[in-house]
PDB file of C-alpha atoms in Angstrom:
ATOM      1  CA  UNK A 314     -11.343   3.975 -13.414  1.00  0.00           C
ATOM      2  CA  UNK A 315      -8.033   5.140 -11.969  1.00  0.00           C
ATOM      3  CA  UNK A 316      -5.391   2.468 -11.419  1.00  0.00           C
ATOM      4  CA  UNK A 317      -3.384   2.381  -8.209  1.00  0.00           C
ATOM      5  CA  UNK A 318       0.222   1.301  -7.966  1.00  0.00           C
ATOM      6  CA  UNK A 319       0.768  -2.133  -6.465  1.00  0.00           C
ATOM      7  CA  UNK A 320       2.858  -1.678  -3.285  1.00  0.00           C
ATOM      8  CA  UNK A 321       5.537  -3.876  -1.826  1.00  0.00           C
ATOM      9  CA  UNK A 322       3.905  -6.427   0.463  1.00  0.00           C
ATOM     10  CA  UNK A 323       6.477  -6.880   3.215  1.00  0.00           C
ATOM     11  CA  UNK A 324       4.172  -5.406   5.824  1.00  0.00           C
ATOM     12  CA  UNK A 325       1.202  -7.339   4.448  1.00  0.00           C
ATOM     13  CA  UNK A 326       3.088 -10.585   4.942  1.00  0.00           C
ATOM     14  CA  UNK A 327       3.543  -9.675   8.613  1.00  0.00           C
ATOM     15  CA  UNK A 328      -0.181  -8.994   8.928  1.00  0.00           C
ATOM     16  CA  UNK A 329      -0.962 -12.383   7.383  1.00  0.00           C
ATOM     17  CA  UNK A 330       1.428 -14.068   9.824  1.00  0.00           C
ATOM     18  CA  UNK A 331      -0.302 -12.278  12.686  1.00  0.00           C
ATOM     19  CA  UNK A 332      -3.728 -13.531  11.600  1.00  0.00           C
ATOM     20  CA  UNK A 333      -2.440 -17.063  11.165  1.00  0.00           C
ATOM     21  CA  UNK A 334      -1.236 -16.981  14.771  1.00  0.00           C
ATOM     22  CA  UNK A 335      -4.462 -15.406  16.061  1.00  0.00           C
ATOM     23  CA  UNK A 336      -7.135 -17.182  14.010  1.00  0.00           C
ATOM     24  CA  UNK A 337      -9.031 -18.565  17.016  1.00  0.00           C
ATOM     25  CA  UNK A 338      -9.176 -15.107  18.624  1.00  0.00           C
ATOM     26  CA  UNK A 339     -11.118 -13.722  15.663  1.00  0.00           C
ATOM     27  CA  UNK A 340     -13.698 -16.444  16.119  1.00  0.00           C
ATOM     28  CA  UNK A 341     -14.002 -16.074  19.887  1.00  0.00           C
ATOM     29  CA  UNK A 342     -14.300 -12.277  19.761  1.00  0.00           C
ATOM     30  CA  UNK A 343     -17.978 -12.560  18.836  1.00  0.00           C
ATOM     31  CA  UNK A 344     -18.793 -14.404  22.045  1.00  0.00           C
ATOM     32  CA  UNK A 345     -16.355 -12.580  24.312  1.00  0.00           C
ATOM     33  CA  UNK A 346     -16.952  -9.899  26.907  1.00  0.00           C
ATOM     34  CA  UNK A 347     -15.835  -6.281  27.005  1.00  0.00           C
ATOM     35  CA  UNK A 348     -16.302  -3.295  24.752  1.00  0.00           C
ATOM     36  CA  UNK A 349     -14.156  -4.662  21.903  1.00  0.00           C
ATOM     37  CA  UNK A 350     -16.307  -7.779  21.581  1.00  0.00           C
ATOM     38  CA  UNK A 351     -19.483  -5.735  21.892  1.00  0.00           C
ATOM     39  CA  UNK A 352     -18.380  -3.430  19.066  1.00  0.00           C
ATOM     40  CA  UNK A 353     -17.779  -6.429  16.806  1.00  0.00           C
ATOM     41  CA  UNK A 354     -21.217  -7.871  17.588  1.00  0.00           C
ATOM     42  CA  UNK A 355     -22.878  -4.502  16.968  1.00  0.00           C
ATOM     43  CA  UNK A 356     -20.994  -4.100  13.688  1.00  0.00           C
ATOM     44  CA  UNK A 357     -22.116  -7.555  12.572  1.00  0.00           C
ATOM     45  CA  UNK A 358     -25.744  -6.774  13.419  1.00  0.00           C
ATOM     46  CA  UNK A 359     -25.617  -3.363  11.732  1.00  0.00           C
ATOM     47  CA  UNK A 360     -24.184  -4.837   8.525  1.00  0.00           C
ATOM     48  CA  UNK A 361     -26.882  -7.510   8.426  1.00  0.00           C
ATOM     49  CA  UNK A 362     -29.516  -4.823   8.929  1.00  0.00           C
ATOM     50  CA  UNK A 363     -28.099  -2.919   5.950  1.00  0.00           C
ATOM     51  CA  UNK A 364     -28.087  -6.053   3.809  1.00  0.00           C
ATOM     52  CA  UNK A 365     -31.712  -6.755   4.741  1.00  0.00           C
ATOM     53  CA  UNK A 366     -32.554  -3.190   3.732  1.00  0.00           C
ATOM     54  CA  UNK A 367     -31.214  -3.810   0.222  1.00  0.00           C
ATOM     55  CA  UNK A 368     -33.961  -6.423  -0.339  1.00  0.00           C
ATOM     56  CA  UNK A 369     -31.735  -8.528  -2.598  1.00  0.00           C
ATOM     57  CA  UNK A 370     -33.531 -11.213  -4.578  1.00  0.00           C
ATOM     58  CA  UNK A 371     -33.014 -14.834  -3.458  1.00  0.00           C
ATOM     59  CA  UNK A 372     -29.985 -16.274  -5.199  1.00  0.00           C
ATOM     60  CA  UNK A 373     -28.264 -12.902  -5.551  1.00  0.00           C
ATOM     61  CA  UNK A 374     -24.496 -13.272  -5.688  1.00  0.00           C
ATOM     62  CA  UNK A 375     -22.530 -11.942  -2.725  1.00  0.00           C
ATOM     63  CA  UNK A 376     -18.776 -11.792  -2.185  1.00  0.00           C
ATOM     64  CA  UNK A 377     -17.552 -11.594   1.392  1.00  0.00           C
ATOM     65  CA  UNK A 378     -13.921 -10.545   1.663  1.00  0.00           C
ATOM     66  CA  UNK A 379     -12.103 -11.415   4.869  1.00  0.00           C
ATOM     67  CA  UNK A 380     -14.707 -13.942   5.942  1.00  0.00           C
ATOM     68  CA  UNK A 381     -12.865 -14.877   9.149  1.00  0.00           C
ATOM     69  CA  UNK A 382     -14.744 -17.581  11.030  1.00  0.00           C
ATOM     70  CA  UNK A 383     -17.649 -17.341   8.564  1.00  0.00           C
ATOM     71  CA  UNK A 384     -20.351 -15.840  10.801  1.00  0.00           C
ATOM     72  CA  UNK A 385     -21.443 -13.237   8.254  1.00  0.00           C
ATOM     73  CA  UNK A 386     -21.271 -15.636   5.306  1.00  0.00           C
ATOM     74  CA  UNK A 387     -23.432 -18.219   7.072  1.00  0.00           C
ATOM     75  CA  UNK A 388     -25.958 -15.563   8.108  1.00  0.00           C
ATOM     76  CA  UNK A 389     -26.221 -14.345   4.504  1.00  0.00           C
ATOM     77  CA  UNK A 390     -26.518 -17.877   3.105  1.00  0.00           C
ATOM     78  CA  UNK A 391     -29.405 -18.522   5.484  1.00  0.00           C
ATOM     79  CA  UNK A 392     -31.132 -15.522   3.849  1.00  0.00           C
ATOM     80  CA  UNK A 393     -31.136 -17.355   0.516  1.00  0.00           C
ATOM     81  CA  UNK A 394     -28.200 -15.477  -1.007  1.00  0.00           C
ATOM     82  CA  UNK A 395     -25.408 -17.260  -2.871  1.00  0.00           C
ATOM     83  CA  UNK A 396     -22.180 -16.448  -1.031  1.00  0.00           C
ATOM     84  CA  UNK A 397     -18.619 -16.715  -2.232  1.00  0.00           C
ATOM     85  CA  UNK A 398     -16.413 -16.084   0.797  1.00  0.00           C
ATOM     86  CA  UNK A 399     -12.667 -15.557   0.726  1.00  0.00           C
ATOM     87  CA  UNK A 400      -9.938 -14.887   3.245  1.00  0.00           C
ATOM     88  CA  UNK A 401      -6.198 -14.509   2.759  1.00  0.00           C
ATOM     89  CA  UNK A 402      -5.531 -16.922   5.639  1.00  0.00           C
ATOM     90  CA  UNK A 403      -6.218 -20.637   5.108  1.00  0.00           C
ATOM     91  CA  UNK A 404      -6.771 -21.168   8.847  1.00  0.00           C
ATOM     92  CA  UNK A 405      -9.637 -18.666   8.676  1.00  0.00           C
ATOM     93  CA  UNK A 406     -11.145 -20.401   5.660  1.00  0.00           C
ATOM     94  CA  UNK A 407     -10.965 -23.713   7.505  1.00  0.00           C
ATOM     95  CA  UNK A 408     -12.756 -22.160  10.503  1.00  0.00           C
ATOM     96  CA  UNK A 409     -15.446 -20.750   8.215  1.00  0.00           C
ATOM     97  CA  UNK A 410     -15.881 -24.092   6.466  1.00  0.00           C
ATOM     98  CA  UNK A 411     -16.403 -25.895   9.776  1.00  0.00           C
ATOM     99  CA  UNK A 412     -18.913 -23.273  10.885  1.00  0.00           C
ATOM    100  CA  UNK A 413     -20.795 -23.579   7.589  1.00  0.00           C
ATOM    101  CA  UNK A 414     -20.945 -27.373   7.898  1.00  0.00           C
ATOM    102  CA  UNK A 415     -22.174 -27.179  11.488  1.00  0.00           C
ATOM    103  CA  UNK A 416     -24.828 -24.638  10.463  1.00  0.00           C
ATOM    104  CA  UNK A 417     -26.025 -26.577   7.440  1.00  0.00           C
ATOM    105  CA  UNK A 418     -25.308 -23.642   5.125  1.00  0.00           C
ATOM    106  CA  UNK A 419     -22.972 -25.287   2.620  1.00  0.00           C
ATOM    107  CA  UNK A 420     -25.429 -25.441  -0.314  1.00  0.00           C
ATOM    108  CA  UNK A 421     -25.318 -21.680  -0.896  1.00  0.00           C
ATOM    109  CA  UNK A 422     -21.790 -21.024   0.334  1.00  0.00           C
ATOM    110  CA  UNK A 423     -18.393 -21.557  -1.261  1.00  0.00           C
ATOM    111  CA  UNK A 424     -15.105 -20.744   0.455  1.00  0.00           C
ATOM    112  CA  UNK A 425     -11.587 -20.199  -0.770  1.00  0.00           C
ATOM    113  CA  UNK A 426      -8.408 -18.261  -0.085  1.00  0.00           C
ATOM    114  CA  UNK A 427      -8.072 -15.005  -1.982  1.00  0.00           C
ATOM    115  CA  UNK A 428      -6.322 -11.656  -2.193  1.00  0.00           C
ATOM    116  CA  UNK A 429      -8.519  -8.557  -1.943  1.00  0.00           C
ATOM    117  CA  UNK A 430      -5.949  -6.568  -3.920  1.00  0.00           C
ATOM    118  CA  UNK A 431      -6.159  -9.018  -6.853  1.00  0.00           C
ATOM    119  CA  UNK A 432      -9.612 -10.579  -6.803  1.00  0.00           C
ATOM    120  CA  UNK A 433      -9.945 -13.638  -9.048  1.00  0.00           C
ATOM    121  CA  UNK A 434     -13.371 -12.682 -10.437  1.00  0.00           C
ATOM    122  CA  UNK A 435     -14.664 -11.093 -13.612  1.00  0.00           C
ATOM    123  CA  UNK A 436     -15.872  -7.513 -13.673  1.00  0.00           C
ATOM    124  CA  UNK A 437     -19.428  -7.082 -12.391  1.00  0.00           C
ATOM    125  CA  UNK A 438     -19.674 -10.578 -10.890  1.00  0.00           C
ATOM    126  CA  UNK A 439     -21.550  -9.720  -7.691  1.00  0.00           C
ATOM    127  CA  UNK A 440     -24.702  -7.956  -6.564  1.00  0.00           C
ATOM    128  CA  UNK A 441     -23.090  -7.201  -3.203  1.00  0.00           C
ATOM    129  CA  UNK A 442     -19.518  -7.095  -1.944  1.00  0.00           C
ATOM    130  CA  UNK A 443     -19.034  -6.947   1.816  1.00  0.00           C
ATOM    131  CA  UNK A 444     -15.745  -6.425   3.672  1.00  0.00           C
ATOM    132  CA  UNK A 445     -15.952  -5.980   7.445  1.00  0.00           C
ATOM    133  CA  UNK A 446     -12.724  -5.289   9.313  1.00  0.00           C
ATOM    134  CA  UNK A 447     -10.594  -5.692   6.187  1.00  0.00           C
ATOM    135  CA  UNK A 448      -9.461  -2.220   5.116  1.00  0.00           C
ATOM    136  CA  UNK A 449      -7.614  -1.396   8.381  1.00  0.00           C
ATOM    137  CA  UNK A 450      -5.273  -4.374   7.897  1.00  0.00           C
ATOM    138  CA  UNK A 451      -4.260  -3.680   4.315  1.00  0.00           C
ATOM    139  CA  UNK A 452      -1.098  -2.203   2.903  1.00  0.00           C
ATOM    140  CA  UNK A 453      -3.101  -1.369  -0.249  1.00  0.00           C
ATOM    141  CA  UNK A 454      -6.522  -0.035   0.918  1.00  0.00           C
ATOM    142  CA  UNK A 455      -7.141   2.053  -2.197  1.00  0.00           C
ATOM    143  CA  UNK A 456      -6.279  -0.811  -4.536  1.00  0.00           C
ATOM    144  CA  UNK A 457      -8.540  -3.113  -2.525  1.00  0.00           C
ATOM    145  CA  UNK A 458     -11.472  -0.693  -2.778  1.00  0.00           C
ATOM    146  CA  UNK A 459     -10.842  -0.439  -6.521  1.00  0.00           C
ATOM    147  CA  UNK A 460     -11.034  -4.237  -6.774  1.00  0.00           C
ATOM    148  CA  UNK A 461     -14.274  -4.298  -4.750  1.00  0.00           C
ATOM    149  CA  UNK A 462     -15.792  -1.785  -7.146  1.00  0.00           C
ATOM    150  CA  UNK A 463     -14.563  -3.697 -10.199  1.00  0.00           C
ATOM    151  CA  UNK A 464     -16.258  -6.987  -9.286  1.00  0.00           C
ATOM    152  CA  UNK A 465     -19.549  -5.302  -8.293  1.00  0.00           C
ATOM    153  CA  UNK A 466     -22.167  -5.147 -11.025  1.00  0.00           C
ATOM    154  CA  UNK A 467     -23.550  -1.760 -12.118  1.00  0.00           C
ATOM    155  CA  UNK A 468     -26.252  -0.846  -9.633  1.00  0.00           C
ATOM    156  CA  UNK A 469     -24.825  -3.256  -7.069  1.00  0.00           C
ATOM    157  CA  UNK A 470     -23.632  -2.495  -3.571  1.00  0.00           C
ATOM    158  CA  UNK A 471     -20.454  -2.472  -1.487  1.00  0.00           C
ATOM    159  CA  UNK A 472     -20.462  -2.519   2.315  1.00  0.00           C
ATOM    160  CA  UNK A 473     -17.089  -1.956   3.968  1.00  0.00           C
ATOM    161  CA  UNK A 474     -15.749  -0.761   7.298  1.00  0.00           C
ATOM    162  CA  UNK A 475     -12.722   1.278   8.324  1.00  0.00           C
ATOM    163  CA  UNK A 476     -11.182   2.117  11.682  1.00  0.00           C
ATOM    164  CA  UNK A 477     -11.780   5.785  12.478  1.00  0.00           C
ATOM    165  CA  UNK A 478      -8.532   7.655  13.108  1.00  0.00           C
ATOM    166  CA  UNK A 479     -10.397  10.343  15.072  1.00  0.00           C
ATOM    167  CA  UNK A 480     -12.325   8.078  17.443  1.00  0.00           C
ATOM    168  CA  UNK A 481     -12.748   9.609  20.860  1.00  0.00           C
ATOM    169  CA  UNK A 482     -10.622   7.214  22.915  1.00  0.00           C
ATOM    170  CA  UNK A 483      -7.673   7.826  20.546  1.00  0.00           C
ATOM    171  CA  UNK A 484      -7.949  11.576  20.886  1.00  0.00           C
ATOM    172  CA  UNK A 485      -7.992  11.443  24.702  1.00  0.00           C
ATOM    173  CA  UNK A 486      -4.972   9.165  25.110  1.00  0.00           C
ATOM    174  CA  UNK A 487      -1.697  11.000  24.378  1.00  0.00           C
ATOM    175  CA  UNK A 488      -0.023   7.751  23.294  1.00  0.00           C
ATOM    176  CA  UNK A 489      -2.794   6.898  20.814  1.00  0.00           C
ATOM    177  CA  UNK A 490      -3.432  10.411  19.517  1.00  0.00           C
ATOM    178  CA  UNK A 491      -3.045  10.345  15.718  1.00  0.00           C
ATOM    179  CA  UNK A 492      -1.040  13.578  15.810  1.00  0.00           C
ATOM    180  CA  UNK A 493       1.836  11.651  17.423  1.00  0.00           C
ATOM    181  CA  UNK A 494       1.867   8.749  14.946  1.00  0.00           C
ATOM    182  CA  UNK A 495       4.625  10.156  12.668  1.00  0.00           C
ATOM    183  CA  UNK A 496       6.883  10.813  15.667  1.00  0.00           C
ATOM    184  CA  UNK A 497       6.333   7.302  17.065  1.00  0.00           C
ATOM    185  CA  UNK A 498       7.160   5.719  13.706  1.00  0.00           C
ATOM    186  CA  UNK A 499      10.414   7.686  13.481  1.00  0.00           C
ATOM    187  CA  UNK A 500      11.425   6.769  17.041  1.00  0.00           C
ATOM    188  CA  UNK A 501      10.758   3.075  16.387  1.00  0.00           C
ATOM    189  CA  UNK A 502      12.737   3.215  13.145  1.00  0.00           C
ATOM    190  CA  UNK A 503      15.736   4.787  14.905  1.00  0.00           C
ATOM    191  CA  UNK A 504      15.658   2.236  17.732  1.00  0.00           C
ATOM    192  CA  UNK A 505      15.519  -0.613  15.224  1.00  0.00           C
ATOM    193  CA  UNK A 506      18.347   0.912  13.191  1.00  0.00           C
ATOM    194  CA  UNK A 507      20.680   1.122  16.214  1.00  0.00           C
ATOM    195  CA  UNK A 508      19.715  -2.374  17.352  1.00  0.00           C
ATOM    196  CA  UNK A 509      17.831  -1.411  20.504  1.00  0.00           C
ATOM    197  CA  UNK A 510      14.534  -2.748  19.209  1.00  0.00           C
ATOM    198  CA  UNK A 511      13.438  -5.669  17.037  1.00  0.00           C
ATOM    199  CA  UNK A 512      10.240  -6.009  15.078  1.00  0.00           C
ATOM    200  CA  UNK A 513       7.813  -8.759  16.098  1.00  0.00           C
ATOM    201  CA  UNK A 514       4.215  -9.782  15.481  1.00  0.00           C
ATOM    202  CA  UNK A 515       3.322  -7.647  18.512  1.00  0.00           C
ATOM    203  CA  UNK A 516       4.032  -4.604  16.325  1.00  0.00           C
ATOM    204  CA  UNK A 517       1.314  -5.591  13.863  1.00  0.00           C
ATOM    205  CA  UNK A 518      -1.849  -3.571  14.254  1.00  0.00           C
ATOM    206  CA  UNK A 519      -4.760  -2.110  12.351  1.00  0.00           C
ATOM    207  CA  UNK A 520      -4.316   1.175  10.521  1.00  0.00           C
ATOM    208  CA  UNK A 521      -6.895   3.865  11.209  1.00  0.00           C
ATOM    209  CA  UNK A 522      -8.063   6.118   8.381  1.00  0.00           C
ATOM    210  CA  UNK A 523      -9.845   9.430   8.236  1.00  0.00           C
ATOM    211  CA  UNK A 524     -13.352   9.648   6.834  1.00  0.00           C
ATOM    212  CA  UNK A 525     -11.950  11.963   4.165  1.00  0.00           C
ATOM    213  CA  UNK A 526      -9.466   9.297   3.026  1.00  0.00           C
ATOM    214  CA  UNK A 527     -12.195   6.663   2.675  1.00  0.00           C
ATOM    215  CA  UNK A 528     -14.604   9.032   0.928  1.00  0.00           C
ATOM    216  CA  UNK A 529     -11.935  10.012  -1.596  1.00  0.00           C
ATOM    217  CA  UNK A 530     -11.060   6.376  -2.258  1.00  0.00           C
ATOM    218  CA  UNK A 531     -14.723   5.617  -2.981  1.00  0.00           C
ATOM    219  CA  UNK A 532     -15.070   8.549  -5.368  1.00  0.00           C
ATOM    220  CA  UNK A 533     -11.886   7.675  -7.245  1.00  0.00           C
ATOM    221  CA  UNK A 534     -13.215   4.224  -8.188  1.00  0.00           C
ATOM    222  CA  UNK A 535     -16.685   5.458  -9.125  1.00  0.00           C
ATOM    223  CA  UNK A 536     -18.595   4.376  -6.022  1.00  0.00           C
ATOM    224  CA  UNK A 537     -21.330   6.619  -4.659  1.00  0.00           C
ATOM    225  CA  UNK A 538     -21.723   6.568  -0.884  1.00  0.00           C
ATOM    226  CA  UNK A 539     -25.393   6.026  -0.094  1.00  0.00           C
ATOM    227  CA  UNK A 540     -25.116   5.613   3.666  1.00  0.00           C
ATOM    228  CA  UNK A 541     -22.597   5.612   6.481  1.00  0.00           C
ATOM    229  CA  UNK A 542     -22.431   5.381  10.248  1.00  0.00           C
ATOM    230  CA  UNK A 543     -19.936   5.524  13.105  1.00  0.00           C
ATOM    231  CA  UNK A 544     -20.195   2.685  15.590  1.00  0.00           C
ATOM    232  CA  UNK A 545     -18.357   2.079  18.847  1.00  0.00           C
ATOM    233  CA  UNK A 546     -15.178   3.238  20.549  1.00  0.00           C
ATOM    234  CA  UNK A 547     -13.205   2.473  23.671  1.00  0.00           C
ATOM    235  CA  UNK A 548     -11.963   1.446  26.105  1.00  0.00           C
ATOM    236  CA  UNK A 549     -10.664   4.766  27.444  1.00  0.00           C
ATOM    237  CA  UNK A 550      -7.022   4.660  28.416  1.00  0.00           C
ATOM    238  CA  UNK A 551      -4.073   6.777  29.476  1.00  0.00           C
ATOM    239  CA  UNK A 552      -0.801   5.807  27.831  1.00  0.00           C
ATOM    240  CA  UNK A 553      -2.550   2.571  26.778  1.00  0.00           C
ATOM    241  CA  UNK A 554      -3.507   1.625  30.335  1.00  0.00           C
ATOM    242  CA  UNK A 555      -7.267   1.144  30.545  1.00  0.00           C
ATOM    243  CA  UNK A 556      -9.029   3.587  32.875  1.00  0.00           C
ATOM    244  CA  UNK A 557     -12.692   3.261  31.849  1.00  0.00           C
ATOM    245  CA  UNK A 558     -13.805   0.072  30.055  1.00  0.00           C
TER     246      UNK A 558
END
């Protein structure tokens, strides 16, 4: 298995600070309105459908990375699976713990903080590793995927999601078009260098990846892609101003 270099985590620390400040948002998104909330609900349902299709035996060991408010972990525990759920943000773990207690799902569910790029588990510990909405927020996506593969037993499964760089609403908005990303980064860097712009948590955002990038990362760590799907995009905008919801 190829090893990936461990990057500097300055940007990752900013992402963690962003999630600490927005922890309640990532719980409320599943009950919100609008296309963004609908995409998250559809993604949750699609992932559960895939898990059901695996027909895992009761008591199978599952690792959920980036458990957020714990909705997926609780749903899996209620299916008789043993869930170990981690998140890098303690506030998220606390939200998940409260949700588990309210749902009566604590017997098959353990929660803790953890780093996806350095998972504290032995090789081959889990029958299933699931990471929804995690990869786009990482400074080390390839290293994280390598860690997911490492802790999955031979013949086990990994379910992960990535934000699609070529999604339709990005391509149609000149400001969001991926072709302009290098230019925007250089402009921001120059403005910051001359003191006309300061970084803030508002600058933190998810990174979109190409399907080719994800497929190559899977191959490099010995994973075989059995199934994939593209789900959801929008709203449509022009220079980031919403036109069609």
